[in-house]
Amino acid sequence: MEAVGKRDGIVESNTPTPIHNVAAGTSRDTLDEGLPDDLVSLDTKAIEQLSQGLISNYLPNLQNSKLALQELTQNQVVLLDTLDQEISKFKECNSILDINALFSEAKHYHNKLVNIRKEMIMLHEKTSKLKKRALKLQQKKQEDNLKQEQQRERELEREKQLTANQQKGHNTQVMCFPDLKIQNPFTQ
């Protein structure tokens, strides 16, 4: 086959190509054997012209279809990229919702901690007041015990003095008034 020119990816030739009839198992050469030579050459020219006419008729549409398919493929790639971006935005929204949930949970636990801190401060103040009160009560009890001890010591001292005075006075009273009995005012 002799190539004459190439147009839009199609090779044009001047020599006839053998046509094979697959079903019959014959080739074009065997079909042309009984025909005159100028009829064969006429048929070749006609076939060539018909082929070129058919190709020229469908080739622009096929090329337009090819361009349209390329454009659709490019648009599909752009749509896939856009879809990926939107999916990532949804994932970010979900993560933002998760972050918001974490922040609300953190706020809840922060409030709990603040309440616990307030309670601890209140308990500390109460324990401080109780310690002060216990210290005051202890001091008062010590003072009371000290006063009681001092009172007992004074009473004992007074009793000693009175018994000493009574001893002296009893001796004198017994001498002066033997029938008079003296009672101790501290013993009852």
Coordinates of N, CA and C in Angstrom, one line a residue:
M1 N 0.9 -1.2 0.0 CA 0.0 0.0 0.0 C 0.9 1.2 0.0
E2 N 0.6 2.1 -0.8 CA 1.4 3.3 -1.0 C 0.7 4.5 -0.3
A3 N 1.4 5.2 0.6 CA 0.7 6.3 1.3 C 0.9 7.5 0.5
V4 N -0.2 8.3 0.3 CA -0.1 9.5 -0.4 C -0.1 10.7 0.6
G5 N -1.0 10.7 1.6 CA -1.1 11.8 2.5 C -1.8 11.3 3.8
K6 N -1.6 12.1 4.8 CA -2.3 11.8 6.0 C -3.1 13.0 6.4
R7 N -4.4 12.8 6.7 CA -5.2 13.9 7.1 C -6.0 13.5 8.3
D8 N -5.9 14.2 9.4 CA -6.6 14.0 10.7 C -6.4 12.6 11.2
G9 N -5.2 12.1 11.1 CA -4.9 10.8 11.7 C -5.3 9.7 10.7
I10 N -5.8 10.0 9.5 CA -6.2 8.9 8.6 C -5.2 8.9 7.4
V11 N -4.7 7.8 7.0 CA -3.8 7.6 5.9 C -4.6 7.4 4.6
E12 N -4.2 8.3 3.7 CA -4.9 8.1 2.4 C -3.9 7.5 1.4
S13 N -4.4 6.6 0.6 CA -3.6 5.9 -0.4 C -4.2 5.9 -1.8
N14 N -3.3 5.7 -2.7 CA -3.7 5.6 -4.1 C -3.9 4.2 -4.6
T15 N -3.3 3.3 -3.9 CA -3.4 1.9 -4.3 C -4.6 1.2 -3.6
P16 N -5.2 0.3 -4.3 CA -6.4 -0.4 -3.8 C -5.9 -1.4 -2.7
T17 N -6.7 -1.5 -1.7 CA -6.4 -2.5 -0.7 C -7.3 -3.7 -0.9
P18 N -6.7 -4.9 -0.7 CA -7.5 -6.1 -1.0 C -8.7 -6.1 0.1
I19 N -9.8 -6.5 -0.4 CA -11.0 -6.6 0.5 C -11.2 -8.1 0.7
H20 N -11.3 -8.5 1.9 CA -11.5 -9.9 2.2 C -12.9 -10.1 2.6
N21 N -13.5 -11.1 2.0 CA -14.8 -11.6 2.4 C -14.6 -12.7 3.3
V22 N -14.8 -12.5 4.6 CA -14.5 -13.5 5.6 C -15.4 -14.6 5.5
A23 N -16.7 -14.3 5.2 CA -17.7 -15.4 5.2 C -17.5 -16.3 4.0
A24 N -17.2 -15.7 2.9 CA -17.0 -16.5 1.7 C -15.6 -17.1 1.5
G25 N -14.7 -16.5 2.2 CA -13.3 -16.9 2.1 C -12.6 -16.5 0.8
T26 N -13.1 -15.5 0.2 CA -12.5 -15.0 -1.1 C -11.9 -13.6 -0.9
S27 N -11.0 -13.3 -1.7 CA -10.4 -11.9 -1.6 C -10.8 -11.1 -2.8
R28 N -10.5 -9.9 -2.9 CA -10.9 -9.0 -3.9 C -10.3 -9.4 -5.3
D29 N -9.1 -9.9 -5.2 CA -8.4 -10.3 -6.4 C -9.2 -11.4 -7.1
T30 N -9.7 -12.3 -6.3 CA -10.4 -13.4 -7.0 C -11.8 -13.0 -7.5
L31 N -12.4 -11.9 -6.9 CA -13.6 -11.4 -7.4 C -13.4 -10.6 -8.7
D32 N -12.3 -9.9 -8.8 CA -12.0 -9.1 -9.9 C -11.5 -9.9 -11.1
E33 N -11.2 -11.1 -11.0 CA -10.7 -11.9 -12.1 C -11.6 -11.9 -13.3
G34 N -12.8 -12.0 -13.1 CA -13.8 -12.1 -14.3 C -14.2 -10.7 -14.8
L35 N -13.8 -9.6 -14.2 CA -14.2 -8.3 -14.6 C -13.2 -7.7 -15.5
P36 N -13.6 -6.8 -16.3 CA -12.6 -6.0 -17.1 C -11.8 -5.1 -16.2
D37 N -10.5 -4.8 -16.7 CA -9.6 -4.0 -15.9 C -10.1 -2.6 -15.7
D38 N -10.7 -1.9 -16.6 CA -11.1 -0.6 -16.4 C -12.3 -0.5 -15.4
L39 N -13.1 -1.6 -15.3 CA -14.1 -1.7 -14.4 C -13.5 -1.8 -13.0
V40 N -12.5 -2.6 -12.9 CA -11.8 -2.8 -11.6 C -11.2 -1.5 -11.2
S41 N -10.5 -0.8 -12.1 CA -9.9 0.5 -11.7 C -11.0 1.6 -11.4
L42 N -12.2 1.5 -12.1 CA -13.3 2.4 -11.9 C -13.8 2.1 -10.5
D43 N -13.9 0.8 -10.2 CA -14.4 0.5 -8.9 C -13.5 0.9 -7.8
T44 N -12.2 0.8 -8.0 CA -11.2 1.3 -7.0 C -11.3 2.8 -6.8
K45 N -11.5 3.5 -7.8 CA -11.6 5.0 -7.7 C -12.9 5.3 -7.0
A46 N -13.9 4.6 -7.3 CA -15.2 4.8 -6.7 C -15.2 4.5 -5.2
I47 N -14.5 3.3 -4.9 CA -14.4 2.9 -3.5 C -13.6 3.9 -2.8
E48 N -12.5 4.4 -3.4 CA -11.7 5.4 -2.7 C -12.4 6.7 -2.5
Q49 N -13.2 7.1 -3.5 CA -13.9 8.4 -3.3 C -15.1 8.2 -2.3
L50 N -15.7 7.0 -2.4 CA -16.8 6.8 -1.4 C -16.2 6.7 0.0
S51 N -15.0 6.1 0.1 CA -14.4 6.0 1.5 C -14.0 7.3 2.0
Q52 N -13.4 8.2 1.1 CA -13.0 9.5 1.5 C -14.3 10.3 1.8
G53 N -15.3 10.2 1.1 CA -16.6 10.9 1.4 C -17.2 10.5 2.7
L54 N -17.1 9.2 2.9 CA -17.7 8.7 4.2 C -16.8 9.1 5.3
I55 N -15.5 9.1 5.2 CA -14.6 9.5 6.2 C -14.8 11.0 6.4
S56 N -14.9 11.8 5.4 CA -15.0 13.2 5.5 C -16.4 13.6 6.1
N57 N -17.3 12.7 5.9 CA -18.7 13.0 6.4 C -18.7 12.7 8.0
Y58 N -18.0 11.6 8.4 CA -18.1 11.2 9.8 C -16.9 11.7 10.6
L59 N -15.8 12.1 9.9 CA -14.6 12.4 10.7 C -14.8 13.7 11.5
P60 N -15.4 14.8 11.0 CA -15.6 16.0 11.9 C -16.4 15.6 13.1
N61 N -17.5 14.9 12.9 CA -18.3 14.5 14.0 C -17.5 13.7 15.1
L62 N -16.7 12.7 14.5 CA -15.9 11.9 15.4 C -14.9 12.7 16.2
Q63 N -14.3 13.7 15.4 CA -13.3 14.6 16.1 C -14.0 15.5 17.1
N64 N -15.2 16.0 16.8 CA -15.9 16.8 17.8 C -16.3 15.9 19.0
S65 N -16.7 14.6 18.7 CA -17.0 13.7 19.8 C -15.8 13.5 20.7
K66 N -14.6 13.3 20.0 CA -13.4 13.1 20.8 C -13.1 14.3 21.6
L67 N -13.2 15.5 21.1 CA -13.0 16.7 21.9 C -14.0 16.9 23.0
A68 N -15.2 16.5 22.7 CA -16.3 16.6 23.7 C -16.0 15.6 24.9
L69 N -15.5 14.4 24.5 CA -15.1 13.4 25.5 C -13.9 13.8 26.3
Q70 N -12.9 14.5 25.7 CA -11.8 15.0 26.4 C -12.3 16.1 27.4
E71 N -13.1 17.0 26.9 CA -13.7 18.0 27.8 C -14.5 17.4 28.9
L72 N -15.3 16.4 28.6 CA -16.0 15.7 29.7 C -15.1 15.1 30.7
T73 N -14.0 14.5 30.2 CA -13.0 13.9 31.1 C -12.4 14.9 32.0
Q74 N -12.0 16.1 31.4 CA -11.4 17.1 32.2 C -12.4 17.7 33.2
N75 N -13.7 17.8 32.8 CA -14.7 18.3 33.7 C -14.9 17.3 34.8
Q76 N -14.9 16.0 34.5 CA -15.0 14.9 35.5 C -13.9 15.0 36.5
V77 N -12.7 15.3 36.0 CA -11.5 15.4 36.9 C -11.7 16.6 37.9
V78 N -12.2 17.7 37.3 CA -12.5 18.9 38.1 C -13.6 18.6 39.1
L79 N -14.6 17.9 38.7 CA -15.7 17.6 39.6 C -15.2 16.6 40.7
L80 N -14.4 15.7 40.4 CA -13.8 14.8 41.4 C -13.0 15.6 42.4
D81 N -12.2 16.5 41.9 CA -11.4 17.4 42.8 C -12.3 18.2 43.7
T82 N -13.3 18.8 43.1 CA -14.3 19.6 43.9 C -15.0 18.7 44.9
L83 N -15.4 17.5 44.5 CA -16.0 16.6 45.4 C -15.1 16.2 46.6
D84 N -13.8 16.0 46.3 CA -12.8 15.7 47.3 C -12.7 16.9 48.3
Q85 N -12.7 18.1 47.7 CA -12.7 19.3 48.6 C -13.9 19.4 49.5
E86 N -15.1 19.1 48.9 CA -16.3 19.1 49.7 C -16.3 18.0 50.8
I87 N -15.8 16.9 50.4 CA -15.7 15.8 51.4 C -14.8 16.2 52.6
S88 N -13.7 16.8 52.2 CA -12.7 17.3 53.3 C -13.4 18.4 54.1
K89 N -14.2 19.2 53.5 CA -15.0 20.3 54.3 C -15.9 19.6 55.2
F90 N -16.6 18.6 54.8 CA -17.6 17.8 55.7 C -16.8 17.2 56.8
K91 N -15.6 16.6 56.5 CA -14.8 16.0 57.5 C -14.4 17.1 58.5
E92 N -14.0 18.3 58.0 CA -13.7 19.4 58.9 C -14.9 19.8 59.8
C93 N -16.1 19.8 59.2 CA -17.3 20.2 59.9 C -17.5 19.1 61.0
N94 N -17.3 17.9 60.7 CA -17.5 16.8 61.7 C -16.4 17.0 62.8
S95 N -15.2 17.3 62.4 CA -14.2 17.5 63.4 C -14.5 18.7 64.2
I96 N -15.0 19.7 63.6 CA -15.4 20.9 64.4 C -16.5 20.6 65.4
L97 N -17.5 19.7 64.9 CA -18.5 19.3 65.9 C -17.9 18.5 67.0
D98 N -16.9 17.7 66.7 CA -16.2 16.9 67.7 C -15.5 17.9 68.6
I99 N -14.9 18.9 68.1 CA -14.1 19.9 68.9 C -15.1 20.6 69.8
N100 N -16.3 21.0 69.2 CA -17.3 21.7 70.0 C -17.8 20.8 71.1
A101 N -18.0 19.5 70.8 CA -18.4 18.6 71.9 C -17.3 18.5 73.0
L102 N -16.1 18.5 72.6 CA -15.0 18.5 73.5 C -14.9 19.7 74.4
F103 N -15.2 20.9 73.7 CA -15.2 22.2 74.4 C -16.3 22.2 75.4
S104 N -17.5 21.7 75.0 CA -18.6 21.8 75.9 C -18.4 20.8 77.1
E105 N -17.8 19.7 76.8 CA -17.4 18.7 77.9 C -16.4 19.3 78.8
A106 N -15.4 20.0 78.2 CA -14.4 20.7 79.0 C -15.0 21.8 79.9
K107 N -15.9 22.5 79.3 CA -16.6 23.5 80.1 C -17.4 22.9 81.2
H108 N -18.0 21.8 81.0 CA -18.8 21.1 82.0 C -17.9 20.7 83.2
Y109 N -16.7 20.1 82.8 CA -15.8 19.7 83.8 C -15.1 20.8 84.5
H110 N -14.9 21.9 83.8 CA -14.4 23.1 84.4 C -15.3 23.7 85.5
N111 N -16.6 23.7 85.1 CA -17.6 24.1 86.1 C -17.6 23.2 87.3
K112 N -17.5 21.9 87.1 CA -17.4 21.0 88.2 C -16.2 21.3 89.1
L113 N -15.1 21.5 88.5 CA -13.9 21.9 89.2 C -14.0 23.2 90.0
V114 N -14.7 24.2 89.4 CA -14.9 25.4 90.1 C -15.8 25.2 91.3
N115 N -16.9 24.4 91.1 CA -17.8 24.1 92.3 C -17.0 23.3 93.4
I116 N -16.2 22.4 93.0 CA -15.4 21.6 93.9 C -14.4 22.6 94.7
R117 N -13.8 23.5 93.9 CA -12.9 24.5 94.6 C -13.7 25.4 95.5
K118 N -14.9 25.8 95.2 CA -15.7 26.6 96.1 C -16.0 25.8 97.3
E119 N -16.4 24.6 97.1 CA -16.7 23.7 98.3 C -15.5 23.5 99.2
M120 N -14.3 23.3 98.6 CA -13.1 23.2 99.3 C -12.8 24.4 100.1
I121 N -12.9 25.6 99.5 CA -12.7 26.9 100.2 C -13.7 27.0 101.3
M122 N -14.9 26.7 101.1 CA -15.9 26.8 102.1 C -15.6 25.8 103.3
L123 N -15.2 24.6 102.9 CA -14.8 23.6 104.0 C -13.6 24.1 104.7
H124 N -12.6 24.7 104.0 CA -11.4 25.2 104.7 C -11.8 26.3 105.6
E125 N -12.7 27.2 105.2 CA -13.1 28.3 106.1 C -13.8 27.7 107.3
K126 N -14.7 26.7 107.1 CA -15.4 26.1 108.2 C -14.4 25.4 109.2
T127 N -13.5 24.7 108.6 CA -12.5 24.0 109.5 C -11.6 25.1 110.2
S128 N -11.3 26.2 109.6 CA -10.5 27.2 110.2 C -11.4 27.8 111.4
K129 N -12.6 28.0 111.1 CA -13.5 28.6 112.2 C -13.6 27.6 113.3
L130 N -13.8 26.3 113.0 CA -13.9 25.3 114.0 C -12.6 25.1 114.8
K131 N -11.5 25.2 114.1 CA -10.2 25.2 114.8 C -10.0 26.4 115.8
K132 N -10.4 27.6 115.3 CA -10.4 28.7 116.2 C -11.3 28.5 117.4
R133 N -12.5 28.0 117.1 CA -13.5 27.8 118.2 C -12.9 26.8 119.1
A134 N -12.4 25.7 118.6 CA -11.8 24.6 119.4 C -10.7 25.2 120.3
L135 N -9.8 26.0 119.7 CA -8.7 26.6 120.4 C -9.3 27.5 121.5
K136 N -10.3 28.3 121.2 CA -10.9 29.2 122.2 C -11.5 28.4 123.3
L137 N -12.2 27.3 123.0 CA -12.8 26.4 124.0 C -11.7 25.8 124.8
Q138 N -10.7 25.4 124.2 CA -9.6 24.7 124.9 C -8.9 25.8 125.9
Q139 N -8.7 27.0 125.4 CA -8.1 28.0 126.2 C -9.1 28.3 127.4
K140 N -10.4 28.4 127.1 CA -11.4 28.7 128.1 C -11.4 27.6 129.2
K141 N -11.3 26.4 128.7 CA -11.3 25.2 129.6 C -10.1 25.2 130.4
Q142 N -8.9 25.6 129.8 CA -7.7 25.7 130.6 C -7.8 26.8 131.6
E143 N -8.4 27.9 131.2 CA -8.6 29.0 132.1 C -9.5 28.6 133.3
D144 N -10.6 27.9 132.9 CA -11.5 27.4 133.9 C -10.9 26.4 134.9
N145 N -10.1 25.5 134.3 CA -9.4 24.6 135.1 C -8.4 25.3 136.0
L146 N -7.7 26.3 135.4 CA -6.7 27.0 136.2 C -7.4 27.8 137.4
K147 N -8.6 28.4 137.0 CA -9.3 29.1 138.1 C -9.8 28.1 139.1
Q148 N -10.3 27.0 138.7 CA -10.8 26.0 139.7 C -9.6 25.5 140.5
E149 N -8.5 25.3 139.9 CA -7.3 24.8 140.7 C -6.9 25.9 141.7
Q150 N -6.9 27.2 141.2 CA -6.5 28.3 142.1 C -7.6 28.4 143.2
Q151 N -8.9 28.2 142.8 CA -9.9 28.3 143.8 C -9.7 27.2 144.9
R152 N -9.4 25.9 144.4 CA -9.2 24.8 145.3 C -8.0 25.1 146.2
E153 N -7.0 25.7 145.6 CA -5.8 26.0 146.4 C -6.1 27.0 147.4
R154 N -6.9 28.1 147.1 CA -7.3 29.1 148.0 C -8.2 28.5 149.1
E155 N -9.1 27.6 148.7 CA -10.0 27.0 149.7 C -9.2 26.1 150.7
L156 N -8.2 25.4 150.1 CA -7.4 24.5 150.9 C -6.5 25.4 151.9
E157 N -6.0 26.5 151.3 CA -5.2 27.4 152.2 C -6.1 28.0 153.3
R158 N -7.3 28.4 152.9 CA -8.3 29.0 153.9 C -8.6 27.9 154.9
E159 N -8.9 26.7 154.4 CA -9.2 25.6 155.3 C -8.1 25.4 156.3
K160 N -6.9 25.4 155.8 CA -5.7 25.2 156.6 C -5.7 26.3 157.7
Q161 N -5.9 27.5 157.2 CA -5.9 28.6 158.2 C -7.0 28.5 159.2
L162 N -8.2 28.1 158.7 CA -9.3 28.0 159.6 C -9.1 26.8 160.6
T163 N -8.6 25.7 160.1 CA -8.3 24.7 161.1 C -7.2 25.0 162.0
A164 N -6.2 25.8 161.5 CA -5.2 26.3 162.4 C -5.8 27.2 163.4
N165 N -6.7 28.1 163.0 CA -7.4 29.1 163.9 C -8.3 28.3 164.8
Q166 N -9.0 27.3 164.3 CA -9.9 26.5 165.1 C -9.1 25.8 166.2
Q167 N -8.0 25.3 165.8 CA -7.2 24.6 166.8 C -6.8 25.6 167.9
K168 N -6.4 26.7 167.5 CA -6.1 27.7 168.5 C -7.4 28.1 169.3
G169 N -8.4 28.4 168.6 CA -9.7 28.8 169.2 C -10.3 27.7 169.9
H170 N -10.2 26.5 169.5 CA -10.8 25.4 170.2 C -10.2 25.1 171.5
N171 N -8.9 25.3 171.5 CA -8.2 25.2 172.7 C -8.6 26.2 173.7
T172 N -8.8 27.5 173.2 CA -9.3 28.5 174.1 C -10.7 28.3 174.4
Q173 N -11.5 27.9 173.5 CA -13.0 27.7 173.7 C -13.2 26.5 174.7
V174 N -12.5 25.5 174.5 CA -12.6 24.4 175.4 C -12.3 24.8 176.8
M175 N -11.4 25.7 176.9 CA -11.0 26.2 178.2 C -12.1 27.1 178.7
C176 N -12.7 27.9 177.9 CA -13.6 28.9 178.3 C -15.0 28.3 178.4
F177 N -15.4 27.6 177.4 CA -16.8 27.0 177.3 C -16.7 25.6 177.0
P178 N -16.6 24.8 177.9 CA -16.4 23.3 177.6 C -17.6 22.7 177.0
D179 N -18.8 23.2 177.2 CA -20.0 22.6 176.6 C -20.3 23.0 175.2
L180 N -19.7 23.9 174.7 CA -19.9 24.5 173.3 C -19.2 23.6 172.2
K181 N -20.0 23.2 171.2 CA -19.4 22.5 170.2 C -19.4 23.3 168.9
I182 N -18.3 23.4 168.2 CA -18.1 24.2 167.0 C -18.1 23.3 165.8
Q183 N -18.9 23.7 164.8 CA -19.0 22.9 163.6 C -18.1 23.6 162.5
N184 N -17.6 22.7 161.7 CA -16.7 23.3 160.6 C -17.7 23.7 159.5
P185 N -17.6 25.0 159.1 CA -18.5 25.4 158.0 C -18.2 24.8 156.6
F186 N -17.0 24.3 156.4 CA -16.7 23.7 155.1 C -17.1 22.3 155.0
T187 N -17.3 21.6 156.1 CA -17.8 20.2 156.0 C -19.2 20.2 156.3
Q188 N -20.0 19.6 155.5 CA -21.4 19.5 155.7 C -22.0 18.2 155.6

